[in-house]
Coordinates of C-alpha atoms in Angstrom, one line a residue:
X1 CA 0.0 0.0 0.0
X2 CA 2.9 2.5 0.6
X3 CA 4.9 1.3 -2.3
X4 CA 1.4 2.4 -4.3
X5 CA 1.0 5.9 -3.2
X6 CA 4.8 6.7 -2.8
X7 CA 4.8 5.7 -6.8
X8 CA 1.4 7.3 -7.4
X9 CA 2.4 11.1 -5.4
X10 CA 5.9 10.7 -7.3
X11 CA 3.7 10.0 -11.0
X12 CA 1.4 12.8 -9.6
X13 CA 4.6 15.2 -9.1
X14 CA 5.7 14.7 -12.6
X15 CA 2.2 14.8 -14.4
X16 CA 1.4 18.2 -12.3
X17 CA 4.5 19.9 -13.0
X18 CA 3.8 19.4 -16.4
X19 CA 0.4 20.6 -16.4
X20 CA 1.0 23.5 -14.7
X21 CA 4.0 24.6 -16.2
X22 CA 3.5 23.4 -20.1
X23 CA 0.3 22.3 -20.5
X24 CA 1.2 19.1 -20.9
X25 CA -1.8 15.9 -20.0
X26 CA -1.2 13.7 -16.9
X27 CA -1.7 10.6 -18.8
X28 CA 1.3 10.7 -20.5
X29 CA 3.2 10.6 -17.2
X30 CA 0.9 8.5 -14.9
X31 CA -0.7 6.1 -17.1
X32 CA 3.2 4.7 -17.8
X33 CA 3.8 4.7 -14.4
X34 CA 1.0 3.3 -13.4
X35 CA 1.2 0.2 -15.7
X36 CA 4.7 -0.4 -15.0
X37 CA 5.2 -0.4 -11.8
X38 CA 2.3 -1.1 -10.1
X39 CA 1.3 -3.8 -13.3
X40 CA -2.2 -1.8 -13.3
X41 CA -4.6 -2.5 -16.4
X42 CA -4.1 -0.2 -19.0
X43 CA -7.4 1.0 -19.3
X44 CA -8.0 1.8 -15.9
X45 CA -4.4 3.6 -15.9
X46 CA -5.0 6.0 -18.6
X47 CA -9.0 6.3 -16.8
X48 CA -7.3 7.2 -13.4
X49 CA -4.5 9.6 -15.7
X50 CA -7.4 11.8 -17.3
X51 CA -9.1 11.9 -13.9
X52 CA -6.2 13.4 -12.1
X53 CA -6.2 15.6 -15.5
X54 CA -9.6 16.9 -14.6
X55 CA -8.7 19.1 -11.8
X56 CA -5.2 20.2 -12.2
X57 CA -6.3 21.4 -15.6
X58 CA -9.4 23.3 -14.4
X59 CA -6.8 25.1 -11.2
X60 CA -4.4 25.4 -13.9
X61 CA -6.6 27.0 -16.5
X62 CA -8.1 29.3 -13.8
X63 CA -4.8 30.4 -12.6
X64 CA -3.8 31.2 -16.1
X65 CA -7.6 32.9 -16.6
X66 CA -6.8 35.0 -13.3
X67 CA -3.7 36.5 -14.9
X68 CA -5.0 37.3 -18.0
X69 CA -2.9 34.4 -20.2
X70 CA -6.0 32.3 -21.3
X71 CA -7.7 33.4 -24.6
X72 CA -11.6 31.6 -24.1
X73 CA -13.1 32.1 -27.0
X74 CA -10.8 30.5 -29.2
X75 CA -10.3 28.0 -26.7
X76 CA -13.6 26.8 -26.5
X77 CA -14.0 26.7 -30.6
X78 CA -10.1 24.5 -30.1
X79 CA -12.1 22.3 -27.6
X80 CA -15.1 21.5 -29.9
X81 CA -13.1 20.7 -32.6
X82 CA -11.0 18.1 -30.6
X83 CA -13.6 16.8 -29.0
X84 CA -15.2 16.0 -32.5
X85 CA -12.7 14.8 -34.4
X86 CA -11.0 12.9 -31.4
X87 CA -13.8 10.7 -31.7
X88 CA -13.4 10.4 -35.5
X89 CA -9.5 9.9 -35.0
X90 CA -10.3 6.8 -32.6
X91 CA -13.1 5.2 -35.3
X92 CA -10.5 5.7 -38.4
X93 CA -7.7 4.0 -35.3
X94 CA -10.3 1.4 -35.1
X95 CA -10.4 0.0 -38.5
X96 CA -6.9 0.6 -39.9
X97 CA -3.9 -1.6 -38.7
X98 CA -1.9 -1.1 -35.3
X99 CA 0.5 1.3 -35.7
X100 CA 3.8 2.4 -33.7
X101 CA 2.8 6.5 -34.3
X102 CA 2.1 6.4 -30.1
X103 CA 5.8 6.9 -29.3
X104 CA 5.8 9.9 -31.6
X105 CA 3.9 11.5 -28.4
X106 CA 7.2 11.0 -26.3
X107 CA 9.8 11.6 -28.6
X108 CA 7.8 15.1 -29.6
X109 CA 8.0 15.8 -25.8
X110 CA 11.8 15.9 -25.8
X111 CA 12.0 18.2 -28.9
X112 CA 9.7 20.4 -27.7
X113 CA 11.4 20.3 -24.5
X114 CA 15.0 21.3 -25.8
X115 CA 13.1 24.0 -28.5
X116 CA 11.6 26.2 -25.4
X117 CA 15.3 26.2 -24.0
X118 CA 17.5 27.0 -26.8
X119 CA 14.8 29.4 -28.9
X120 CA 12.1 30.5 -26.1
X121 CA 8.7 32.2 -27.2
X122 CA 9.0 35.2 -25.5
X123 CA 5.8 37.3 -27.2
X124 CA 3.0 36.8 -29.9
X125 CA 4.4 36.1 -33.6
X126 CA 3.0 39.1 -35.5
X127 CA 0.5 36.5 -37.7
X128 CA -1.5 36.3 -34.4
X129 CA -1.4 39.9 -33.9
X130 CA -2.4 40.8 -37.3
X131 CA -5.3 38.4 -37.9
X132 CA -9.1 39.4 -37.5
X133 CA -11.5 37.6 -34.6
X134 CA -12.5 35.5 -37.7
X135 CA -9.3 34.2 -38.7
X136 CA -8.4 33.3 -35.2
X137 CA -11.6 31.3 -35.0
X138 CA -11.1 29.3 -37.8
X139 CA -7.2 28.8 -37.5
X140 CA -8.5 27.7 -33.6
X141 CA -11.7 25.0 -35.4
X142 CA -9.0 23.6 -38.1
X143 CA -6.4 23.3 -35.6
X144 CA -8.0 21.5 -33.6
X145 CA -9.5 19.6 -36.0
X146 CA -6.1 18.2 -36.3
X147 CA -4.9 18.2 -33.2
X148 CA -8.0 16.1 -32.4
X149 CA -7.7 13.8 -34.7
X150 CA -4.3 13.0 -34.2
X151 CA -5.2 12.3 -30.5
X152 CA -7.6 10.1 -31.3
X153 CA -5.7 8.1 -33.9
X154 CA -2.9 7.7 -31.8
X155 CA -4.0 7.9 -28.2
X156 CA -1.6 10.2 -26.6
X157 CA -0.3 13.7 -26.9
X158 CA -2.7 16.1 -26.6
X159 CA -1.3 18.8 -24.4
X160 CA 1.7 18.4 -26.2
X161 CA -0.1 18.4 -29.6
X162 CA -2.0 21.2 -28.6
X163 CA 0.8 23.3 -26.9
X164 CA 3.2 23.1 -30.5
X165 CA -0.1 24.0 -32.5
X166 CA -0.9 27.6 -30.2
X167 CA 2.8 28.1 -30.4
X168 CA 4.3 27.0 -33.7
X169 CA 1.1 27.4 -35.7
X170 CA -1.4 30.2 -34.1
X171 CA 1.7 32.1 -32.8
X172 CA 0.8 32.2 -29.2
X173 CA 3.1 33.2 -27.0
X174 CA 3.8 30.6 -24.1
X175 CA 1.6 31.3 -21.4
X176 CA -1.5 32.0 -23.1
X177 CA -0.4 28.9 -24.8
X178 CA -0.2 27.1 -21.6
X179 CA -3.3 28.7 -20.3
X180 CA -5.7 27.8 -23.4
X181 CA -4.6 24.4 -23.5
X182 CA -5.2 23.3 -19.9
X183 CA -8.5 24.9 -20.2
X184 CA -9.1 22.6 -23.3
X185 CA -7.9 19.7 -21.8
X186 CA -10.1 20.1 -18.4
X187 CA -12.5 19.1 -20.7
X188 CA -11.4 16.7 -22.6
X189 CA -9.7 15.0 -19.7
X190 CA -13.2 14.9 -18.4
X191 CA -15.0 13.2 -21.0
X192 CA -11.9 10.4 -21.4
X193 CA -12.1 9.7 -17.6
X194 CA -15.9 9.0 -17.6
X195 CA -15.9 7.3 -20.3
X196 CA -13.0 5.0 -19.3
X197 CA -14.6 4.3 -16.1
X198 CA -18.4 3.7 -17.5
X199 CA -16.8 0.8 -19.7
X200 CA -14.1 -0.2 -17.5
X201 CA -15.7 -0.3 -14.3
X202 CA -14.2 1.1 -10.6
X203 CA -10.6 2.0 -10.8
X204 CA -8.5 1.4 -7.7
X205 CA -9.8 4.3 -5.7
X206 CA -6.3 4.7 -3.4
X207 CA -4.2 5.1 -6.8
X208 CA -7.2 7.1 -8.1
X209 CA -7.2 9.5 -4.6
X210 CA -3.2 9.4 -4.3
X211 CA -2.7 10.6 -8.0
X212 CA -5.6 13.4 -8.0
X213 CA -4.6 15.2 -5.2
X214 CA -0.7 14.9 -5.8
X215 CA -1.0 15.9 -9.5
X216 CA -3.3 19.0 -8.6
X217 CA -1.1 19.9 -5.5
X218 CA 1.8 19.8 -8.0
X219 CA 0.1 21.4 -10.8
X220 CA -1.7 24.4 -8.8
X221 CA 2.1 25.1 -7.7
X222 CA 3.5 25.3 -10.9
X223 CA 0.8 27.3 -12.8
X224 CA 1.2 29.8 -9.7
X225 CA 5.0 30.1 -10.3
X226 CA 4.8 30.3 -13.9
X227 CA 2.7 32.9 -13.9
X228 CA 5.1 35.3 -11.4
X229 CA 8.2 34.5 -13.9
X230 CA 9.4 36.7 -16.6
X231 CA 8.5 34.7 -20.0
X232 CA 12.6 33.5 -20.8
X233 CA 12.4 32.0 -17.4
X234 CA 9.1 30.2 -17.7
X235 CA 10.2 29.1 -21.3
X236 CA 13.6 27.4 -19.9
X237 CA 11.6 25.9 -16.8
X238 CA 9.3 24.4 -19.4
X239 CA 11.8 23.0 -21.2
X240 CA 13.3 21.2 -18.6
X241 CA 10.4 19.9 -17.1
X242 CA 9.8 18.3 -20.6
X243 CA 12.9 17.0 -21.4
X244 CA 12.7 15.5 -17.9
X245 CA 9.3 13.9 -18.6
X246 CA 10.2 12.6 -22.4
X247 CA 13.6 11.1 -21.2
X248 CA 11.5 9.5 -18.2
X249 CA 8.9 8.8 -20.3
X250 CA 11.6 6.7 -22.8
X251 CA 13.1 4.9 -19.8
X252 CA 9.8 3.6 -18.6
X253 CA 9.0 2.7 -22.0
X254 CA 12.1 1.0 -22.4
X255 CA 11.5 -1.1 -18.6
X256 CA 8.1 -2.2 -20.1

């Protein structure tokens, strides 16, 4: 029982730290961990990952909200999209062969990782700044079209999907980034965890408890933080945390 939630609070630490400072979803930290090393079934894992998601997203998002880095409306026309064509992505998954694209989530963790250190995103790219409320809205609904699709197709990656897309493609600049994409994944990570644990059945509720309050202890921390530091800092604090995860992330996948 203490070998459980010691390795539950550490998967907690690591899934909230990336929340809060890079958007980035629990499940791929916790699910890994949880299958690993405590030889959970994968299904419940990844239900008690986007449970734990729920929360530190939502404190994350409103911490972001609170100091004016969260853009809403685009957000919620991003979260429709992925929510819509996640489910698409998982039906197409469904009737093509198995594929190995899942590690492309990990991998794309570590390069996004080293990016935010050695060329930070300091302030909006000037295509952002010069587009109308209607462009915004539909770079937001075909973005993440795409960035839902690819979810679903694969199964992993959405914060990190999402945080390259606000970054590299809308031209966000990294906290409003970080900001719009917990508040899209607070409800994404919401419908996934339901409907994990509708098919599923009862996950084990000490992992469940231990990894909920550990990863929104962890997360509520780190959106605080990154929200007080100038945006080089939070940029290079990102990085590592990411690196950190993907290299962690690699390891486990290797001790599977």
């Amino acid at each position: 029982m203490l070998v459980k939630i010691i390795i539950c609070v550490v998967a907690g630490l690591g899934a909230g730290l990336g929340t809060g400072f890079a958007g980035m979803s629990a499940a791929a930290v916790i699910s890994p961990m949880l299958i690993t090393f405590l030889d959970m079934d994968p299904y419940l894992a990844v239900g008690i990952a986007l449970a734990s998601d729920v929360l530190a997203s939502a404190v994350s998002a409103y911490t972001y909200g609170k100091n004016k880095n969260l853009d809403i409306r685009n957000g919620l026309i991003m979260m429709a999209a992925v929510l819509c064509f996640t489910l698409v992505g998982s039906y197409v998954a469904s009737i093509v062969p198995k594929t190995t694209m899942g590690n492309f989530s990990v991998f794309m963790t570590l390069l996004l990782g080293i990016k935010f250190i050695v060329k930070p995103v300091v302030a909006p790219k000037s295509r952002l700044e010069k587009a109308t409320a209607a462009q915004r809205a539909i770079r937001s609904l075909i973005c993440g079209s795409m960035v839902g699709f690819i979810c679903g197709f694969i199964g992993a990656g959405g914060g990190m999907m999402m945080l390259l897309v606000l970054t590299s493609v809308l031209g966000y600049e990294l906290k409003t980034a970080v900001g719009t994409s917990v508040f899209i994944m607070a409800a994404t990570a919401l419908t996934g965890s339901v409907s994990h644990f509708v098919i599923g059945g009862v996950p084990d509720i000490t992992a469940l408890i231990a990894c909920v309050i550990s990863t929104l202890v962890f997360a509520l921390i780190a959106s605080v933080i990154a929200n007080k530091v100038s945006a080089k800092t939070l940029n290079r604090a990102t990085g590592i945390v990411l690196v950190l995860l993907g290299a962690s992330m690699i390891i486990v996948n290797k001790v599977k």
